[in-house]
CSV table of C-alpha atoms in Angstrom, one decimal:
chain,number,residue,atom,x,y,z
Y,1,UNK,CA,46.4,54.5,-110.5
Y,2,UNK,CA,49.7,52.7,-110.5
Y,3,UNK,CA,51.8,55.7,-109.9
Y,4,UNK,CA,49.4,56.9,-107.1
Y,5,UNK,CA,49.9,53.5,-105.7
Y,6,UNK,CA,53.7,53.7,-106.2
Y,7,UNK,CA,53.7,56.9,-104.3
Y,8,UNK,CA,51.7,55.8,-101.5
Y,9,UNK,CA,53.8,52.7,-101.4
Y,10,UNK,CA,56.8,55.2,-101.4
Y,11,UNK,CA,55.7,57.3,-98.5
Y,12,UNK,CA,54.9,54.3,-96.3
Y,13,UNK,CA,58.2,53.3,-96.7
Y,14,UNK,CA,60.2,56.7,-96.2
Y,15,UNK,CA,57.7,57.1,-92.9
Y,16,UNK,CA,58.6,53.6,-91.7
Y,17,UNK,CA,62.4,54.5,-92.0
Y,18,UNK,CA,62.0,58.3,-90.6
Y,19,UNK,CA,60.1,56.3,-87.5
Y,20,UNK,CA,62.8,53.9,-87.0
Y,21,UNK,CA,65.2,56.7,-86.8
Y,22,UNK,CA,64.0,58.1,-84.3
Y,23,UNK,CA,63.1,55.6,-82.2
Y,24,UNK,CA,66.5,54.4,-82.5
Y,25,UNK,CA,68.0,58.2,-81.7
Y,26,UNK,CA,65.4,58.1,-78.5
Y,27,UNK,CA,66.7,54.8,-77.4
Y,28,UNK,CA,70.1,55.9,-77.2
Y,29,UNK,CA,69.6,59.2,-75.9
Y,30,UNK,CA,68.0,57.5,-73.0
Y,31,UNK,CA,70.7,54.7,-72.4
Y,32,UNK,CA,73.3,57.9,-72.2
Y,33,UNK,CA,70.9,59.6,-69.8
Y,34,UNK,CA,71.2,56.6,-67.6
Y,35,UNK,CA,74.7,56.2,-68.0
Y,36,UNK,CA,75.0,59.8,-67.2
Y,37,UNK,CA,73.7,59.1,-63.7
Y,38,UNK,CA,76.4,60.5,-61.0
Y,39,UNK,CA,77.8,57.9,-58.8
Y,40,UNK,CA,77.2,57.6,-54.9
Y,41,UNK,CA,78.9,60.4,-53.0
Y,42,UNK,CA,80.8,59.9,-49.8
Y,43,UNK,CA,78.0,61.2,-47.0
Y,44,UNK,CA,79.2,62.8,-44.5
Y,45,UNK,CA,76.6,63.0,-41.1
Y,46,UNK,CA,76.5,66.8,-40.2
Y,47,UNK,CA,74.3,66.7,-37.3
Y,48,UNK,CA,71.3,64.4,-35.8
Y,49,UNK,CA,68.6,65.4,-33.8
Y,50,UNK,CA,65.4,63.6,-31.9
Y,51,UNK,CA,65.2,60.4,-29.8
Y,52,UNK,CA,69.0,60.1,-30.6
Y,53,UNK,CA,68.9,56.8,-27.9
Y,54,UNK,CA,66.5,54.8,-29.7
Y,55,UNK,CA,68.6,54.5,-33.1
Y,56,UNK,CA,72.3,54.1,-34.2
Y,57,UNK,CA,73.5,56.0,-37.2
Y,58,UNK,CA,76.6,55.0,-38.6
Y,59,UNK,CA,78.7,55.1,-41.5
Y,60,UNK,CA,79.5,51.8,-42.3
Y,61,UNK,CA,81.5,52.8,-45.7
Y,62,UNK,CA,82.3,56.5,-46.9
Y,63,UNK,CA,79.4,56.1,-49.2
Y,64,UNK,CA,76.7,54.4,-47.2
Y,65,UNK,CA,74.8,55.5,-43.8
Y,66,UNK,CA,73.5,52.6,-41.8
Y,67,UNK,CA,70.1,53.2,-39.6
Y,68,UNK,CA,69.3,50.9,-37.3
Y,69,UNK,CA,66.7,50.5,-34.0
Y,70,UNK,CA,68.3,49.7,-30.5
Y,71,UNK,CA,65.3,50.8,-28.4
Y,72,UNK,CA,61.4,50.6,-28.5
Y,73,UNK,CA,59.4,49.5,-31.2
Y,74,UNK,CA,60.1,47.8,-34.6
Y,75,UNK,CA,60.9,49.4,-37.8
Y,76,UNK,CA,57.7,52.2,-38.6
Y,77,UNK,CA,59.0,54.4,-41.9
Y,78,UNK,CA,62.3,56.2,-43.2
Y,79,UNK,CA,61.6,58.8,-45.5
Y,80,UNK,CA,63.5,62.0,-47.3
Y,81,UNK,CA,62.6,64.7,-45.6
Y,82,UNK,CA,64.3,67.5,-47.4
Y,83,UNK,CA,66.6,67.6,-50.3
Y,84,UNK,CA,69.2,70.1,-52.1
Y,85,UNK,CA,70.4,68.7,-55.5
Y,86,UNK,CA,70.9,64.7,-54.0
Y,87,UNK,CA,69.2,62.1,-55.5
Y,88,UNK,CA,68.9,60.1,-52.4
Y,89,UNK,CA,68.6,56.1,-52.6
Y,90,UNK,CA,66.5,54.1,-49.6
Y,91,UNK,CA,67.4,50.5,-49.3
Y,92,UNK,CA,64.4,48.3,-48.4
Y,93,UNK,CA,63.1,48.9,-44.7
Y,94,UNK,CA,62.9,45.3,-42.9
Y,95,UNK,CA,59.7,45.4,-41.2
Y,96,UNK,CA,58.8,43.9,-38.4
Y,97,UNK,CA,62.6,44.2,-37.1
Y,98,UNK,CA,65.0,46.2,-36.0
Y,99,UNK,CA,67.8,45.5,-38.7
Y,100,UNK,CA,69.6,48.5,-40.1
Y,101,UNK,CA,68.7,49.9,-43.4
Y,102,UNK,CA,71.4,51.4,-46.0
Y,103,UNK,CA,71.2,54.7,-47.8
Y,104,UNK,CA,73.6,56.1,-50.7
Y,105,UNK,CA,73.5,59.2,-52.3
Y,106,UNK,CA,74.7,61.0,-55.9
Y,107,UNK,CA,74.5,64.5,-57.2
Y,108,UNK,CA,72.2,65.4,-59.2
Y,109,UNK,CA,74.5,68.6,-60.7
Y,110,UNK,CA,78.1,67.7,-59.7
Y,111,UNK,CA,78.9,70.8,-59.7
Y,112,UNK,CA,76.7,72.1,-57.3
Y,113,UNK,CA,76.5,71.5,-53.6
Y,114,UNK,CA,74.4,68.3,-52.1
Y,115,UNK,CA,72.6,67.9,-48.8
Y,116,UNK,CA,69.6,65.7,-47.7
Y,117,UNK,CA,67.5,65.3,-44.5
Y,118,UNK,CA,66.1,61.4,-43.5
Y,119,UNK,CA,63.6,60.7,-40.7
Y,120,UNK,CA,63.1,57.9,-39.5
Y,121,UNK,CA,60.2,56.3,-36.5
Y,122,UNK,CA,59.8,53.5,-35.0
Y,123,UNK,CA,56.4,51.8,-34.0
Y,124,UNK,CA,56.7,53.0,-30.5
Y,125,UNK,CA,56.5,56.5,-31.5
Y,126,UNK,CA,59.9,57.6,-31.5
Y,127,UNK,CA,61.8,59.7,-34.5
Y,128,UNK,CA,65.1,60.7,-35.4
Y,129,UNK,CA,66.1,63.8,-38.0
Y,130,UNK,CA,69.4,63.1,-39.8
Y,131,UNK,CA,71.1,65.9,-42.3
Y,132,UNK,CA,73.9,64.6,-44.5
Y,133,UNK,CA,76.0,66.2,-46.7
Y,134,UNK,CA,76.8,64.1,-50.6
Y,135,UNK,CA,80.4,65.4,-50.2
Y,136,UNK,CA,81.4,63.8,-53.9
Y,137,UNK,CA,84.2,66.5,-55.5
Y,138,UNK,CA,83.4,69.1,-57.8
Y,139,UNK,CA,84.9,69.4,-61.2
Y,140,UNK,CA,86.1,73.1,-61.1
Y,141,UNK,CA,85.4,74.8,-64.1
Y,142,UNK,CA,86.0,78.5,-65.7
Y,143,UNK,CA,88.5,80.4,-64.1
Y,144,UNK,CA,89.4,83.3,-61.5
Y,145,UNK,CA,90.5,86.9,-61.5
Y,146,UNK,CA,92.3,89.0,-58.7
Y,147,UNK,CA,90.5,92.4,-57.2
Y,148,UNK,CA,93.0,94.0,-59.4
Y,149,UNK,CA,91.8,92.9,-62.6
Y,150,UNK,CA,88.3,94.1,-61.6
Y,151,UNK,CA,89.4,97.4,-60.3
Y,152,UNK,CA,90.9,98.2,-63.9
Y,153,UNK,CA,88.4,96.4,-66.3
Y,154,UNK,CA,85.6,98.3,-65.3
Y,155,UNK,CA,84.2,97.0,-68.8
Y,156,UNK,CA,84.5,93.8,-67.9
Y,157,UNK,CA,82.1,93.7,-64.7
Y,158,UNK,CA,79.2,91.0,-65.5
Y,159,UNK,CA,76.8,93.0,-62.9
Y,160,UNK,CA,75.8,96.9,-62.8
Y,161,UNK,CA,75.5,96.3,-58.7
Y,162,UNK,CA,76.3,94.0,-55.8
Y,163,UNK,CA,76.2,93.5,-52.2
Y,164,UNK,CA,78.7,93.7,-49.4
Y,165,UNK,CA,77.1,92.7,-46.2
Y,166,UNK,CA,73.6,94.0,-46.2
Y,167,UNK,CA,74.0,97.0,-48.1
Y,168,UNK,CA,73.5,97.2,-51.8
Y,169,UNK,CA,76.6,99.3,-53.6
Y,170,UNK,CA,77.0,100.2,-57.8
Y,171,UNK,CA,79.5,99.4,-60.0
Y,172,UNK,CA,80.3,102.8,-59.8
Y,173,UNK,CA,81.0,102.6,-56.5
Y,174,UNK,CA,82.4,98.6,-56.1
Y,175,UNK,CA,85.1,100.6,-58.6
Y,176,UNK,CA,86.0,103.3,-56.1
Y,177,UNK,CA,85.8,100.8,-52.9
Y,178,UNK,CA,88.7,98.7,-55.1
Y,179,UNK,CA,90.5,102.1,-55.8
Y,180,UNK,CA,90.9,102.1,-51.8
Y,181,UNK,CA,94.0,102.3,-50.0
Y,182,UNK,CA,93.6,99.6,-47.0
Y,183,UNK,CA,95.1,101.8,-44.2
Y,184,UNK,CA,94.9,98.9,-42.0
Y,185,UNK,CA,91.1,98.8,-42.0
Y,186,UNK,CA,90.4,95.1,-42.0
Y,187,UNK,CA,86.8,96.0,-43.6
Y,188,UNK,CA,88.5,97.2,-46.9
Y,189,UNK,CA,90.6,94.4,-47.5
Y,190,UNK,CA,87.7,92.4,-46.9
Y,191,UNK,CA,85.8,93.9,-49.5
Y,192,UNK,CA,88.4,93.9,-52.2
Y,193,UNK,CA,88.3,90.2,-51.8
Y,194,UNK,CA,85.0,89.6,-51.5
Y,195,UNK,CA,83.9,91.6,-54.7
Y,196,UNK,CA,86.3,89.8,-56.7
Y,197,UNK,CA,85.1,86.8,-55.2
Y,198,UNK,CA,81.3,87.3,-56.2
Y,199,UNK,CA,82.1,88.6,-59.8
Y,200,UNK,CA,84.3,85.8,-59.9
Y,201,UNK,CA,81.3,83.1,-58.9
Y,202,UNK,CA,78.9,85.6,-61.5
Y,203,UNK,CA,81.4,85.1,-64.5
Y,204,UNK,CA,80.5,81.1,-64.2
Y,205,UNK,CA,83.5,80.2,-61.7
Y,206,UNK,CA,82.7,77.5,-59.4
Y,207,UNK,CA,82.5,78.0,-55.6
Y,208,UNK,CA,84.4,75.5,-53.9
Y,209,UNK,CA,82.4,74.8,-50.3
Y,210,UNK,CA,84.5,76.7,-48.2
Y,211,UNK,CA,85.0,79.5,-50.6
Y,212,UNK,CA,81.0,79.6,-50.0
Y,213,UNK,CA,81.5,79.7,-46.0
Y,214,UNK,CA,83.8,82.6,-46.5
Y,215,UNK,CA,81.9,84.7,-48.4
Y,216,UNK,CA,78.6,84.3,-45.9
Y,217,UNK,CA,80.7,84.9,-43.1
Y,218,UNK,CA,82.5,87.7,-44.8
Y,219,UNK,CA,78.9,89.1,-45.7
Y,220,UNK,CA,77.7,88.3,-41.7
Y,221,UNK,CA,81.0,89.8,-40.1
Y,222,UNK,CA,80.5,93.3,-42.6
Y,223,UNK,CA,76.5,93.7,-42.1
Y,224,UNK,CA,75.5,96.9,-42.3
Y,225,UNK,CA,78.9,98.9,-42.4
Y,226,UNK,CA,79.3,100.9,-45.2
Y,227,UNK,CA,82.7,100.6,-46.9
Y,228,UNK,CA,84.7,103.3,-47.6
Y,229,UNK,CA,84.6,105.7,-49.3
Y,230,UNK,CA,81.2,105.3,-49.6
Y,231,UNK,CA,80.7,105.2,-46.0
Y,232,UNK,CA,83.0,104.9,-42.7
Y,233,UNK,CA,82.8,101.7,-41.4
Y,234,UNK,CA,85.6,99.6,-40.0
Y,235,UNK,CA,86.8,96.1,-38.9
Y,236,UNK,CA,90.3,95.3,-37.0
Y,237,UNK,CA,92.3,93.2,-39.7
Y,238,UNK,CA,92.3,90.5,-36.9
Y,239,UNK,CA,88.9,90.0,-37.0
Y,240,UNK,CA,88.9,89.9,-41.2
Y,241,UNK,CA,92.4,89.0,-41.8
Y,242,UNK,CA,91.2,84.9,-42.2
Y,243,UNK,CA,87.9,85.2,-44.3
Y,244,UNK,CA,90.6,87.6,-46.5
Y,245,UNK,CA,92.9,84.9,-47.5
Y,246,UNK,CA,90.3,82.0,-48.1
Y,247,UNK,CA,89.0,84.9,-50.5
Y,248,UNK,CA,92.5,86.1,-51.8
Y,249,UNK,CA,93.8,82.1,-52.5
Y,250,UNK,CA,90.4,81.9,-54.7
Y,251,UNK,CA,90.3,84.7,-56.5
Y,252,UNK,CA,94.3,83.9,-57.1
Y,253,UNK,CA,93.1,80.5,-58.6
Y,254,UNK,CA,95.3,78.7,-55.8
Y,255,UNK,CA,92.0,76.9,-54.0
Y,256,UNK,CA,92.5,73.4,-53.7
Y,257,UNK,CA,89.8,71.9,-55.8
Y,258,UNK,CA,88.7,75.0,-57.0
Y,259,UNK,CA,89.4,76.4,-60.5
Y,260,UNK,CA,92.2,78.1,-61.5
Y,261,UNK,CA,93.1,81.8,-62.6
Y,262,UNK,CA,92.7,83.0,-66.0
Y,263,UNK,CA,95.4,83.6,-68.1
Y,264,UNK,CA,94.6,87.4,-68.3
């Protein structure tokens, strides 16, 4: 009996420790997920739309947009409409008044872009829809290579296909389009960069923003043209030669706030 007891005695102890430990280990795994939080971003107002006369929107700091009534009714509600990797924060809405109400705004991934939508009404009906951008920076990371690096590391291509435009292309052939002479067709030059510039953002490089713009334009401007040699399509090199360099400077590792090139 006394050893059993001893035992028992033993186990309750051992448990009591093992259950300490990890209540300790959760408690600071959640004070470090807190402190993790991302800070507020500057927010930058990218366009308003509605009963733009019956509000002000403003930015009172680079971090804060003030909403206020001027016309109408009385506060009504202020809610998120939509939101892309913000965690958006509402200040308290003074009902009953017209005061302004403050709104910050942090990443969730700070690496990735953020955008958010508000809407706001009043009690006489009217609304206003306002998308901001959290414009905090992004901490580049991984690195870039040049279309010549892809066009003679075949081995090294993360995907098996890709897209230029609207047309779907092989490796096989994203290998031969590289191989191209320019020949002052704008819609080659394009491509070169714009392939290195998507394996690049495949291989775990980040995408600065207007890296981003570039490559839907480029994708917009080339469409359906098929790129030779796979097809004959064309583009002036006036009409490519911009969306070229934005690509070229990233896939060079030169984009300010982007990441840099590998040491290949």
């Amino acid at each position: 009996m006394s050893l059993t007891r001893g035992a028992s005695v033993a186990n309750w102890r051992h448990n009591r420790l093992t259950f300490s430990v990890i209540a300790t280990l959760i408690f600071v795994l959640a004070n470090q997920a807190v402190s993790a939080q991302t800070p507020n971003c500057p927010l930058v107002i990218s366009n308003s739309s509605g009963d733009l006369g019956a509000f002000t929107v403003t930015n009172p700091d680079t971090a804060t947009i003030s909403i206020s009534i001027i016309s109408g009714g009385v506060w009504g509600t202020l809610v998120v409409g939509s939101s892309v990797n913000a965690n958006v924060n509402v200040g308290a809405i003074p009902l009953g008044t017209r005061n302004a109400v403050m709104i910050t705004a942090g990443k969730i991934d700070p690496n990735q872009a953020a955008s958010f939508a508000l809407v706001a009404t009043d009690t006489f009906g009217h609304s206003i829809t306002i998308n901001a951008i959290a414009d905090c920076p992004v901490t580049p990371r991984g690195c870039t290579l040049t279309q010549g690096f892809w066009k003679n590391k075949p081995e090294e291509w993360p995907v098996q296909s890709f897209t230029l435009g609207t047309v779907t292309y092989t490796k096989a052939q994203g290998i031969l389009i590289l191989k191209t002479p320019v020949r002052g067709n704008g819609l080659v030059s394009l491509s070169h960069q714009l392939i290195a510039a998507k394996l690049n953002a495949v291989s775990g490089a980040t995408v600065p923003a207007s890296v981003t713009t570039a490559i839907s334009a480029a994708d917009s401007l080339i469409g359906g043209l098929l790129v030779p040699p796979i097809g004959g399509g064309s583009l002036s090199t006036s009409s490519t030669s911009s969306l070229t360099s934005v690509l070229d400077l990233y896939n060079n590792g030169n984009t300010p706030g982007g990441p840099p090139h590998c040491d290949d």
